Amino acid sequence: MKRLYDVLMEPSYKAMLIQMGATEETVYKFMRKRILLSLVTLVIFAGVYLVLDNVIVIFIAIAAAGVIYDNGFKQMKARFTWYTVDRELQFSKCARLIGPYLKKNNGNVPLYAVFNKVLHRLNPSIRGPLYQLMSEMVTKPNDIEPFLHFAKQMGNNDFAVTFMTSLYDYQHSTNDLTVIDELVKIANESLMKNIDIVMQFKLRKYRPIP
């Protein structure tokens, strides 16, 4: 059955769910629901066909089932878009908090201590990934991969990757405070951009139909 799901599943459908933290079993659960809804639609129209005995009903049934199946993908895509925007927004807030702490004592504050300071001021959705990063900073002190993985979890955009790479470089090779100033500036710009995106998204969602 899973092989059938893989054949019917859009290439990006599984990737979106996995990025949102879903297990493989959850992915197949969503696919099963989409297929069942389409099949129920076909069964209902089959009953209508038996009553009306009109071949047009068959074409309507196929079209309706297809629309319902495709709508499942569109709903997931909209959900993923909102998830990504929210993650990027939360990361921008996190990045803006990190800067001032890093600049204390002329940049001599350990990055782990900075993360520990901001951890409880963050949205719950970002605390888990940040705590995981902190744990891997202890077990893999010279590895950049935990920083890049955290950036991927936070939307995987250019800003997240650049910011986390710069934090890694700052911790291991330089205490140049101008780097932090630039990162904070970028974080502020990213935060305002994401707030604007959220506002536009909500306006589209609640805009009355003319």
PDB file of C-alpha atoms in Angstrom:
ATOM      1  CA  MET A   1       0.000   0.000   0.000  1.00  0.00           C
ATOM      2  CA  LYS A   2       2.846   2.388   0.817  1.00  0.00           C
ATOM      3  CA  ARG A   3       4.234   1.847  -2.661  1.00  0.00           C
ATOM      4  CA  LEU A   4       0.896   2.981  -4.108  1.00  0.00           C
ATOM      5  CA  TYR A   5       0.980   6.075  -1.886  1.00  0.00           C
ATOM      6  CA  ASP A   6       4.492   6.869  -3.143  1.00  0.00           C
ATOM      7  CA  VAL A   7       3.307   6.628  -6.749  1.00  0.00           C
ATOM      8  CA  LEU A   8       0.303   8.919  -6.166  1.00  0.00           C
ATOM      9  CA  MET A   9       2.095  11.380  -3.911  1.00  0.00           C
ATOM     10  CA  GLU A  10       3.362  14.681  -5.339  1.00  0.00           C
ATOM     11  CA  PRO A  11       7.189  14.982  -5.051  1.00  0.00           C
ATOM     12  CA  SER A  12       7.015  17.986  -2.717  1.00  0.00           C
ATOM     13  CA  TYR A  13       4.167  16.669  -0.546  1.00  0.00           C
ATOM     14  CA  LYS A  14       6.312  14.342   1.545  1.00  0.00           C
ATOM     15  CA  ALA A  15       9.148  16.884   1.743  1.00  0.00           C
ATOM     16  CA  MET A  16       6.810  19.541   3.170  1.00  0.00           C
ATOM     17  CA  LEU A  17       5.437  17.215   5.823  1.00  0.00           C
ATOM     18  CA  ILE A  18       8.892  15.936   6.815  1.00  0.00           C
ATOM     19  CA  GLN A  19      10.172  19.508   7.164  1.00  0.00           C
ATOM     20  CA  MET A  20       7.217  20.261   9.444  1.00  0.00           C
ATOM     21  CA  GLY A  21       8.321  17.428  11.689  1.00  0.00           C
ATOM     22  CA  ALA A  22       6.005  14.652  10.503  1.00  0.00           C
ATOM     23  CA  THR A  23       7.113  11.030  10.610  1.00  0.00           C
ATOM     24  CA  GLU A  24       6.905   8.812   7.547  1.00  0.00           C
ATOM     25  CA  GLU A  25       3.891   7.095   9.077  1.00  0.00           C
ATOM     26  CA  THR A  26       2.150  10.469   9.450  1.00  0.00           C
ATOM     27  CA  VAL A  27       2.851  11.245   5.781  1.00  0.00           C
ATOM     28  CA  TYR A  28       1.105   8.039   4.717  1.00  0.00           C
ATOM     29  CA  LYS A  29      -1.749   8.790   7.110  1.00  0.00           C
ATOM     30  CA  PHE A  30      -2.382  12.102   5.331  1.00  0.00           C
ATOM     31  CA  MET A  31      -2.198  10.368   1.950  1.00  0.00           C
ATOM     32  CA  ARG A  32      -4.638   7.700   3.093  1.00  0.00           C
ATOM     33  CA  LYS A  33      -7.087  10.415   4.154  1.00  0.00           C
ATOM     34  CA  ARG A  34      -6.824  12.175   0.767  1.00  0.00           C
ATOM     35  CA  ILE A  35      -7.436   8.944  -1.139  1.00  0.00           C
ATOM     36  CA  LEU A  36     -10.341   7.895   1.094  1.00  0.00           C
ATOM     37  CA  LEU A  37     -12.066  11.260   0.620  1.00  0.00           C
ATOM     38  CA  SER A  38     -11.788  10.867  -3.139  1.00  0.00           C
ATOM     39  CA  LEU A  39     -13.079   7.293  -3.009  1.00  0.00           C
ATOM     40  CA  VAL A  40     -16.036   8.315  -0.826  1.00  0.00           C
ATOM     41  CA  THR A  41     -16.878  10.967  -3.415  1.00  0.00           C
ATOM     42  CA  LEU A  42     -16.830   8.331  -6.157  1.00  0.00           C
ATOM     43  CA  VAL A  43     -19.070   6.016  -4.108  1.00  0.00           C
ATOM     44  CA  ILE A  44     -21.603   8.807  -3.507  1.00  0.00           C
ATOM     45  CA  PHE A  45     -21.733   9.659  -7.203  1.00  0.00           C
ATOM     46  CA  ALA A  46     -22.026   5.955  -8.052  1.00  0.00           C
ATOM     47  CA  GLY A  47     -25.229   5.942  -6.033  1.00  0.00           C
ATOM     48  CA  VAL A  48     -26.412   9.013  -7.911  1.00  0.00           C
ATOM     49  CA  TYR A  49     -25.589   7.287 -11.221  1.00  0.00           C
ATOM     50  CA  LEU A  50     -27.644   4.245 -10.271  1.00  0.00           C
ATOM     51  CA  VAL A  51     -30.617   6.507  -9.598  1.00  0.00           C
ATOM     52  CA  LEU A  52     -30.308   8.799 -12.612  1.00  0.00           C
ATOM     53  CA  ASP A  53     -28.687   6.388 -15.058  1.00  0.00           C
ATOM     54  CA  ASN A  54     -26.928   9.302 -16.756  1.00  0.00           C
ATOM     55  CA  VAL A  55     -23.359   8.926 -18.075  1.00  0.00           C
ATOM     56  CA  ILE A  56     -22.645  12.598 -17.336  1.00  0.00           C
ATOM     57  CA  VAL A  57     -22.686  11.714 -13.637  1.00  0.00           C
ATOM     58  CA  ILE A  58     -19.589   9.558 -14.201  1.00  0.00           C
ATOM     59  CA  PHE A  59     -17.613  12.481 -15.614  1.00  0.00           C
ATOM     60  CA  ILE A  60     -18.788  14.733 -12.791  1.00  0.00           C
ATOM     61  CA  ALA A  61     -17.757  12.058 -10.260  1.00  0.00           C
ATOM     62  CA  ILE A  62     -14.238  11.758 -11.697  1.00  0.00           C
ATOM     63  CA  ALA A  63     -13.829  15.548 -11.806  1.00  0.00           C
ATOM     64  CA  ALA A  64     -15.116  15.979  -8.237  1.00  0.00           C
ATOM     65  CA  ALA A  65     -12.844  13.234  -6.888  1.00  0.00           C
ATOM     66  CA  GLY A  66      -9.867  14.808  -8.664  1.00  0.00           C
ATOM     67  CA  VAL A  67     -10.641  18.246  -7.275  1.00  0.00           C
ATOM     68  CA  ILE A  68     -10.959  16.883  -3.734  1.00  0.00           C
ATOM     69  CA  TYR A  69      -7.678  14.975  -4.051  1.00  0.00           C
ATOM     70  CA  ASP A  70      -5.864  18.016  -5.458  1.00  0.00           C
ATOM     71  CA  ASN A  71      -7.355  20.230  -2.767  1.00  0.00           C
ATOM     72  CA  GLY A  72      -5.612  18.069  -0.156  1.00  0.00           C
ATOM     73  CA  PHE A  73      -2.278  19.057  -1.699  1.00  0.00           C
ATOM     74  CA  LYS A  74      -3.218  22.744  -1.895  1.00  0.00           C
ATOM     75  CA  GLN A  75      -4.271  22.776   1.759  1.00  0.00           C
ATOM     76  CA  MET A  76      -0.965  21.210   2.784  1.00  0.00           C
ATOM     77  CA  LYS A  77       0.946  23.714   0.652  1.00  0.00           C
ATOM     78  CA  ALA A  78      -0.865  26.628   2.334  1.00  0.00           C
ATOM     79  CA  ARG A  79      -0.189  25.087   5.728  1.00  0.00           C
ATOM     80  CA  PHE A  80       3.502  24.688   4.866  1.00  0.00           C
ATOM     81  CA  THR A  81       3.721  28.295   3.653  1.00  0.00           C
ATOM     82  CA  TRP A  82       2.353  29.551   6.952  1.00  0.00           C
ATOM     83  CA  TYR A  83       4.666  27.195   8.870  1.00  0.00           C
ATOM     84  CA  THR A  84       7.705  28.503   6.977  1.00  0.00           C
ATOM     85  CA  VAL A  85       6.763  32.157   7.476  1.00  0.00           C
ATOM     86  CA  ASP A  86       6.188  31.588  11.195  1.00  0.00           C
ATOM     87  CA  ARG A  87       9.534  29.801  11.584  1.00  0.00           C
ATOM     88  CA  GLU A  88      11.347  32.605   9.760  1.00  0.00           C
ATOM     89  CA  LEU A  89       9.586  35.177  11.950  1.00  0.00           C
ATOM     90  CA  GLN A  90      10.546  33.361  15.157  1.00  0.00           C
ATOM     91  CA  PHE A  91      14.131  32.985  13.948  1.00  0.00           C
ATOM     92  CA  SER A  92      14.335  36.713  13.192  1.00  0.00           C
ATOM     93  CA  LYS A  93      13.199  37.454  16.753  1.00  0.00           C
ATOM     94  CA  CYS A  94      15.763  34.987  18.091  1.00  0.00           C
ATOM     95  CA  ALA A  95      18.554  36.528  16.007  1.00  0.00           C
ATOM     96  CA  ARG A  96      17.681  40.013  17.227  1.00  0.00           C
ATOM     97  CA  LEU A  97      17.875  38.842  20.857  1.00  0.00           C
ATOM     98  CA  ILE A  98      21.240  37.137  20.407  1.00  0.00           C
ATOM     99  CA  GLY A  99      23.122  40.242  19.218  1.00  0.00           C
ATOM    100  CA  PRO A 100      23.021  42.364  22.410  1.00  0.00           C
ATOM    101  CA  TYR A 101      24.054  39.402  24.571  1.00  0.00           C
ATOM    102  CA  LEU A 102      27.020  38.656  22.315  1.00  0.00           C
ATOM    103  CA  LYS A 103      28.243  42.249  22.593  1.00  0.00           C
ATOM    104  CA  LYS A 104      28.416  42.153  26.396  1.00  0.00           C
ATOM    105  CA  ASN A 105      31.930  42.238  27.871  1.00  0.00           C
ATOM    106  CA  ASN A 106      33.376  43.205  24.480  1.00  0.00           C
ATOM    107  CA  GLY A 107      32.212  40.007  22.855  1.00  0.00           C
ATOM    108  CA  ASN A 108      33.745  37.648  25.407  1.00  0.00           C
ATOM    109  CA  VAL A 109      30.475  35.883  26.284  1.00  0.00           C
ATOM    110  CA  PRO A 110      30.389  32.198  25.240  1.00  0.00           C
ATOM    111  CA  LEU A 111      27.805  31.467  22.575  1.00  0.00           C
ATOM    112  CA  TYR A 112      26.363  28.603  24.621  1.00  0.00           C
ATOM    113  CA  ALA A 113      25.720  31.014  27.505  1.00  0.00           C
ATOM    114  CA  VAL A 114      24.001  33.442  25.120  1.00  0.00           C
ATOM    115  CA  PHE A 115      21.699  30.708  23.825  1.00  0.00           C
ATOM    116  CA  ASN A 116      20.897  29.719  27.398  1.00  0.00           C
ATOM    117  CA  LYS A 117      19.968  33.340  28.191  1.00  0.00           C
ATOM    118  CA  VAL A 118      17.564  33.769  25.287  1.00  0.00           C
ATOM    119  CA  LEU A 119      16.101  30.239  25.368  1.00  0.00           C
ATOM    120  CA  HIS A 120      13.217  31.029  27.723  1.00  0.00           C
ATOM    121  CA  ARG A 121      12.340  34.249  25.920  1.00  0.00           C
ATOM    122  CA  LEU A 122      11.593  32.459  22.668  1.00  0.00           C
ATOM    123  CA  ASN A 123       8.445  31.001  21.196  1.00  0.00           C
ATOM    124  CA  PRO A 124       7.957  27.332  22.240  1.00  0.00           C
ATOM    125  CA  SER A 125       8.234  26.268  18.584  1.00  0.00           C
ATOM    126  CA  ILE A 126      11.891  27.322  18.479  1.00  0.00           C
ATOM    127  CA  ARG A 127      13.002  26.213  21.951  1.00  0.00           C
ATOM    128  CA  GLY A 128      13.243  22.524  21.054  1.00  0.00           C
ATOM    129  CA  PRO A 129      15.500  23.009  18.002  1.00  0.00           C
ATOM    130  CA  LEU A 130      17.670  25.526  19.893  1.00  0.00           C
ATOM    131  CA  TYR A 131      18.028  23.182  22.861  1.00  0.00           C
ATOM    132  CA  GLN A 132      19.061  20.429  20.441  1.00  0.00           C
ATOM    133  CA  LEU A 133      21.669  22.769  18.936  1.00  0.00           C
ATOM    134  CA  MET A 134      23.029  23.562  22.408  1.00  0.00           C
ATOM    135  CA  SER A 135      23.326  19.857  23.189  1.00  0.00           C
ATOM    136  CA  GLU A 136      25.193  19.189  19.935  1.00  0.00           C
ATOM    137  CA  MET A 137      27.511  22.146  20.598  1.00  0.00           C
ATOM    138  CA  VAL A 138      28.725  20.156  23.615  1.00  0.00           C
ATOM    139  CA  THR A 139      29.015  16.783  21.885  1.00  0.00           C
ATOM    140  CA  LYS A 140      30.315  18.219  18.564  1.00  0.00           C
ATOM    141  CA  PRO A 141      32.166  21.426  19.559  1.00  0.00           C
ATOM    142  CA  ASN A 142      34.002  21.883  16.244  1.00  0.00           C
ATOM    143  CA  ASP A 143      31.236  20.798  13.880  1.00  0.00           C
ATOM    144  CA  ILE A 144      29.291  23.382  11.876  1.00  0.00           C
ATOM    145  CA  GLU A 145      26.604  20.869  10.886  1.00  0.00           C
ATOM    146  CA  PRO A 146      24.410  21.430  14.014  1.00  0.00           C
ATOM    147  CA  PHE A 147      24.325  25.154  13.177  1.00  0.00           C
ATOM    148  CA  LEU A 148      23.295  24.451   9.584  1.00  0.00           C
ATOM    149  CA  HIS A 149      20.683  21.928  10.719  1.00  0.00           C
ATOM    150  CA  PHE A 150      19.190  24.549  13.035  1.00  0.00           C
ATOM    151  CA  ALA A 151      19.091  27.036  10.132  1.00  0.00           C
ATOM    152  CA  LYS A 152      17.290  24.429   8.019  1.00  0.00           C
ATOM    153  CA  GLN A 153      14.685  23.925  10.751  1.00  0.00           C
ATOM    154  CA  MET A 154      14.146  27.687  10.906  1.00  0.00           C
ATOM    155  CA  GLY A 155      13.080  27.983   7.262  1.00  0.00           C
ATOM    156  CA  ASN A 156      16.331  27.160   5.474  1.00  0.00           C
ATOM    157  CA  ASN A 157      16.463  30.600   3.838  1.00  0.00           C
ATOM    158  CA  ASP A 158      19.620  32.548   3.004  1.00  0.00           C
ATOM    159  CA  PHE A 159      19.379  34.714   6.108  1.00  0.00           C
ATOM    160  CA  ALA A 160      19.104  31.747   8.512  1.00  0.00           C
ATOM    161  CA  VAL A 161      22.047  29.932   6.897  1.00  0.00           C
ATOM    162  CA  THR A 162      24.209  33.091   6.772  1.00  0.00           C
ATOM    163  CA  PHE A 163      23.397  34.049  10.362  1.00  0.00           C
ATOM    164  CA  MET A 164      24.136  30.610  11.810  1.00  0.00           C
ATOM    165  CA  THR A 165      27.310  30.229   9.734  1.00  0.00           C
ATOM    166  CA  SER A 166      28.477  33.639  10.962  1.00  0.00           C
ATOM    167  CA  LEU A 167      27.742  32.645  14.568  1.00  0.00           C
ATOM    168  CA  TYR A 168      29.832  29.518  14.123  1.00  0.00           C
ATOM    169  CA  ASP A 169      32.701  31.521  12.603  1.00  0.00           C
ATOM    170  CA  TYR A 170      32.389  34.157  15.340  1.00  0.00           C
ATOM    171  CA  GLN A 171      32.661  31.507  18.027  1.00  0.00           C
ATOM    172  CA  HIS A 172      35.642  29.736  16.493  1.00  0.00           C
ATOM    173  CA  SER A 173      37.735  32.340  14.711  1.00  0.00           C
ATOM    174  CA  THR A 174      36.873  35.952  15.486  1.00  0.00           C
ATOM    175  CA  ASN A 175      35.475  38.301  18.106  1.00  0.00           C
ATOM    176  CA  ASP A 176      34.908  41.147  15.681  1.00  0.00           C
ATOM    177  CA  LEU A 177      31.917  43.057  17.084  1.00  0.00           C
ATOM    178  CA  THR A 178      31.224  44.680  13.719  1.00  0.00           C
ATOM    179  CA  VAL A 179      30.147  41.238  12.515  1.00  0.00           C
ATOM    180  CA  ILE A 180      27.538  41.138  15.265  1.00  0.00           C
ATOM    181  CA  ASP A 181      26.368  44.666  14.463  1.00  0.00           C
ATOM    182  CA  GLU A 182      25.816  43.683  10.841  1.00  0.00           C
ATOM    183  CA  LEU A 183      24.000  40.508  11.833  1.00  0.00           C
ATOM    184  CA  VAL A 184      21.683  42.415  14.173  1.00  0.00           C
ATOM    185  CA  LYS A 185      20.944  44.912  11.404  1.00  0.00           C
ATOM    186  CA  ILE A 186      20.064  42.084   9.008  1.00  0.00           C
ATOM    187  CA  ALA A 187      17.975  40.412  11.732  1.00  0.00           C
ATOM    188  CA  ASN A 188      15.943  43.598  12.249  1.00  0.00           C
ATOM    189  CA  GLU A 189      15.333  43.958   8.522  1.00  0.00           C
ATOM    190  CA  SER A 190      14.320  40.292   8.275  1.00  0.00           C
ATOM    191  CA  LEU A 191      11.963  40.643  11.247  1.00  0.00           C
ATOM    192  CA  MET A 192      10.153  43.630   9.734  1.00  0.00           C
ATOM    193  CA  LYS A 193       9.917  41.845   6.385  1.00  0.00           C
ATOM    194  CA  ASN A 194       8.391  38.738   7.973  1.00  0.00           C
ATOM    195  CA  ILE A 195       5.946  40.774  10.061  1.00  0.00           C
ATOM    196  CA  ASP A 196       4.781  42.448   6.851  1.00  0.00           C
ATOM    197  CA  ILE A 197       4.354  39.032   5.185  1.00  0.00           C
ATOM    198  CA  VAL A 198       2.300  37.793   8.147  1.00  0.00           C
ATOM    199  CA  MET A 199       0.057  40.851   8.003  1.00  0.00           C
ATOM    200  CA  GLN A 200      -0.510  40.419   4.245  1.00  0.00           C
ATOM    201  CA  PHE A 201      -1.253  36.724   4.747  1.00  0.00           C
ATOM    202  CA  LYS A 202      -3.850  37.475   7.417  1.00  0.00           C
ATOM    203  CA  LEU A 203      -5.430  40.224   5.320  1.00  0.00           C
ATOM    204  CA  ARG A 204      -5.825  37.835   2.386  1.00  0.00           C
ATOM    205  CA  LYS A 205      -7.278  35.205   4.688  1.00  0.00           C
ATOM    206  CA  TYR A 206      -9.909  37.451   6.235  1.00  0.00           C
ATOM    207  CA  ARG A 207     -10.633  39.762   3.312  1.00  0.00           C
ATOM    208  CA  PRO A 208     -14.414  39.707   2.708  1.00  0.00           C
ATOM    209  CA  ILE A 209     -15.654  38.302  -0.575  1.00  0.00           C
ATOM    210  CA  PRO A 210     -17.157  41.148  -2.728  1.00  0.00           C
TER     211      PRO A 210
END
